[in-house]
Amino acid sequence: MILANLNDSDRINSLHPLFEKLFHFVKTNDLLHHDLGRIELNGDELFINNVEATLVEESLQPLEVHQNYIDVHIPLSANERIGWKSFSALGAPREAFDEENDFALYDESPSTFVEVKVGEFLVVFPEDAHAPIIGNGKLRKLIAKVKI
């Protein structure tokens, strides 16, 4: 997991060949006022889901994991609380891993929480079980999907 300011995104570009393209697009476009939905930057290799989410209570948000994509969470309209727990510390998922949609959900509690502020981003890798959109109200955010 990496939590950083968008202004410092150049420091992690070497971790994945598509990070530079992602962060350049995010920093040079007004995505808060962009249409909701999928924004394709490189087909299924790199895309952004621009969403308006209803925040939920911590106890109602399951942990999720992905195997084929890195998630980059970027709040646009308000700060976002996200729970985290190491994949290696998880028990069994609710159901078998959904290969088509690249996720599994877990009913366990996060071991820690981070607050991702507007102007920051959170990168979660397959070993990072995470519970996003925790809080009250609505949140406009980006969820970038970067193929591993």
PDB file of C-alpha atoms in Angstrom, residues 8-102:
ATOM      1  CA  ASP A   8       4.613  13.431  -5.510  1.00  0.00           C
ATOM      2  CA  SER A   9       3.308  10.760  -7.891  1.00  0.00           C
ATOM      3  CA  ASP A  10       6.455  10.920 -10.059  1.00  0.00           C
ATOM      4  CA  ARG A  11       8.300   9.162  -7.240  1.00  0.00           C
ATOM      5  CA  ILE A  12       6.384   5.916  -7.851  1.00  0.00           C
ATOM      6  CA  ASN A  13       6.199   5.918 -11.668  1.00  0.00           C
ATOM      7  CA  SER A  14       8.967   3.327 -11.839  1.00  0.00           C
ATOM      8  CA  LEU A  15       6.803   0.781  -9.973  1.00  0.00           C
ATOM      9  CA  HIS A  16       4.568   0.156 -12.990  1.00  0.00           C
ATOM     10  CA  PRO A  17       4.946   1.201 -16.651  1.00  0.00           C
ATOM     11  CA  LEU A  18       1.388   2.661 -16.736  1.00  0.00           C
ATOM     12  CA  PHE A  19       1.599   4.798 -13.581  1.00  0.00           C
ATOM     13  CA  GLU A  20       3.085   7.785 -15.422  1.00  0.00           C
ATOM     14  CA  LYS A  21       0.230   7.794 -17.950  1.00  0.00           C
ATOM     15  CA  LEU A  22      -2.361   7.467 -15.179  1.00  0.00           C
ATOM     16  CA  PHE A  23      -1.049  10.255 -12.993  1.00  0.00           C
ATOM     17  CA  HIS A  24      -0.428  12.608 -15.918  1.00  0.00           C
ATOM     18  CA  PHE A  25      -4.063  12.170 -16.992  1.00  0.00           C
ATOM     19  CA  VAL A  26      -5.405  12.672 -13.459  1.00  0.00           C
ATOM     20  CA  LYS A  27      -3.324  15.808 -12.876  1.00  0.00           C
ATOM     21  CA  THR A  28      -4.128  17.439 -16.235  1.00  0.00           C
ATOM     22  CA  ASN A  29      -7.910  16.889 -16.373  1.00  0.00           C
ATOM     23  CA  ASP A  30     -10.831  18.222 -14.308  1.00  0.00           C
ATOM     24  CA  LEU A  31     -12.217  14.821 -13.366  1.00  0.00           C
ATOM     25  CA  LEU A  32     -14.447  16.160 -10.594  1.00  0.00           C
ATOM     26  CA  HIS A  33     -16.630  17.634 -13.348  1.00  0.00           C
ATOM     27  CA  HIS A  34     -16.078  14.832 -15.868  1.00  0.00           C
ATOM     28  CA  ASP A  35     -18.925  12.453 -16.694  1.00  0.00           C
ATOM     29  CA  LEU A  36     -19.334   9.511 -14.345  1.00  0.00           C
ATOM     30  CA  GLY A  37     -18.376   6.095 -15.641  1.00  0.00           C
ATOM     31  CA  ARG A  38     -15.414   4.333 -17.159  1.00  0.00           C
ATOM     32  CA  ILE A  39     -12.587   6.360 -18.661  1.00  0.00           C
ATOM     33  CA  GLU A  40     -10.362   4.207 -20.868  1.00  0.00           C
ATOM     34  CA  LEU A  41      -6.718   5.193 -21.042  1.00  0.00           C
ATOM     35  CA  ASN A  42      -5.325   1.934 -22.426  1.00  0.00           C
ATOM     36  CA  GLY A  43      -8.195  -0.532 -22.853  1.00  0.00           C
ATOM     37  CA  ASP A  44      -8.390  -3.144 -20.106  1.00  0.00           C
ATOM     38  CA  GLU A  45      -4.743  -2.492 -19.192  1.00  0.00           C
ATOM     39  CA  LEU A  46      -5.485   0.923 -17.643  1.00  0.00           C
ATOM     40  CA  PHE A  47      -8.847   2.527 -16.988  1.00  0.00           C
ATOM     41  CA  ILE A  48     -10.514   4.732 -14.401  1.00  0.00           C
ATOM     42  CA  ASN A  49     -13.938   4.318 -12.855  1.00  0.00           C
ATOM     43  CA  ASN A  50     -15.216   7.823 -12.062  1.00  0.00           C
ATOM     44  CA  VAL A  51     -17.895   7.225  -9.426  1.00  0.00           C
ATOM     45  CA  GLU A  52     -20.134   8.942  -6.939  1.00  0.00           C
ATOM     46  CA  ALA A  53     -20.346   6.644  -3.947  1.00  0.00           C
ATOM     47  CA  THR A  54     -22.508   6.688  -0.863  1.00  0.00           C
ATOM     48  CA  LEU A  55     -20.191   6.287   2.112  1.00  0.00           C
ATOM     49  CA  VAL A  56     -21.007   3.500   4.573  1.00  0.00           C
ATOM     50  CA  GLU A  57     -20.334   2.689   8.203  1.00  0.00           C
ATOM     51  CA  GLU A  58     -17.094   0.886   8.938  1.00  0.00           C
ATOM     52  CA  SER A  59     -18.905  -2.220  10.194  1.00  0.00           C
ATOM     53  CA  LEU A  60     -20.862  -2.562   6.925  1.00  0.00           C
ATOM     54  CA  GLN A  61     -17.944  -2.368   4.498  1.00  0.00           C
ATOM     55  CA  PRO A  62     -16.251  -5.687   3.695  1.00  0.00           C
ATOM     56  CA  LEU A  63     -12.615  -6.014   2.786  1.00  0.00           C
ATOM     57  CA  GLU A  64     -11.947  -6.663  -0.895  1.00  0.00           C
ATOM     58  CA  VAL A  65      -8.963  -8.049  -2.765  1.00  0.00           C
ATOM     59  CA  HIS A  66      -7.918  -8.193  -6.413  1.00  0.00           C
ATOM     60  CA  GLN A  67      -5.466 -10.500  -8.175  1.00  0.00           C
ATOM     61  CA  ASN A  68      -5.125  -8.999 -11.643  1.00  0.00           C
ATOM     62  CA  TYR A  69      -5.252  -5.259 -11.004  1.00  0.00           C
ATOM     63  CA  ILE A  70      -3.670  -2.654  -8.792  1.00  0.00           C
ATOM     64  CA  ASP A  71      -6.263  -0.188  -7.482  1.00  0.00           C
ATOM     65  CA  VAL A  72      -5.473   3.505  -7.183  1.00  0.00           C
ATOM     66  CA  HIS A  73      -8.073   5.334  -5.070  1.00  0.00           C
ATOM     67  CA  ILE A  74      -8.268   9.097  -5.616  1.00  0.00           C
ATOM     68  CA  PRO A  75     -10.944  11.059  -3.708  1.00  0.00           C
ATOM     69  CA  LEU A  76     -12.123  14.168  -5.548  1.00  0.00           C
ATOM     70  CA  SER A  77     -14.854  15.816  -3.461  1.00  0.00           C
ATOM     71  CA  ALA A  78     -14.037  14.897   0.151  1.00  0.00           C
ATOM     72  CA  ASN A  79     -11.631  12.865   2.252  1.00  0.00           C
ATOM     73  CA  GLU A  80     -12.111   9.098   2.267  1.00  0.00           C
ATOM     74  CA  ARG A  81     -11.466   6.597   5.045  1.00  0.00           C
ATOM     75  CA  ILE A  82     -10.166   3.230   3.862  1.00  0.00           C
ATOM     76  CA  GLY A  83      -9.551   0.137   5.984  1.00  0.00           C
ATOM     77  CA  TRP A  84      -6.594  -2.169   5.352  1.00  0.00           C
ATOM     78  CA  LYS A  85      -5.479  -5.664   6.312  1.00  0.00           C
ATOM     79  CA  SER A  86      -2.737  -7.839   4.896  1.00  0.00           C
ATOM     80  CA  PHE A  87      -4.012 -10.524   2.536  1.00  0.00           C
ATOM     81  CA  SER A  88      -1.825 -13.058   4.344  1.00  0.00           C
ATOM     82  CA  ALA A  89      -3.808 -12.433   7.559  1.00  0.00           C
ATOM     83  CA  LEU A  90      -7.215 -13.165   6.005  1.00  0.00           C
ATOM     84  CA  GLY A  91      -9.286 -16.286   6.475  1.00  0.00           C
ATOM     85  CA  ALA A  92     -11.738 -17.609   3.903  1.00  0.00           C
ATOM     86  CA  PRO A  93     -13.651 -15.233   1.602  1.00  0.00           C
ATOM     87  CA  ARG A  94     -17.449 -14.944   1.577  1.00  0.00           C
ATOM     88  CA  GLU A  95     -17.493 -16.768  -1.761  1.00  0.00           C
ATOM     89  CA  ALA A  96     -14.916 -18.081  -4.202  1.00  0.00           C
ATOM     90  CA  PHE A  97     -12.813 -15.477  -5.991  1.00  0.00           C
ATOM     91  CA  ASP A  98     -14.779 -13.908  -8.871  1.00  0.00           C
ATOM     92  CA  GLU A  99     -12.326 -14.298 -11.771  1.00  0.00           C
ATOM     93  CA  GLU A 100     -14.420 -12.328 -14.278  1.00  0.00           C
ATOM     94  CA  ASN A 101     -14.715  -9.254 -12.036  1.00  0.00           C
ATOM     95  CA  ASP A 102     -11.368  -9.744 -10.259  1.00  0.00           C
TER      96      ASP A 102
END
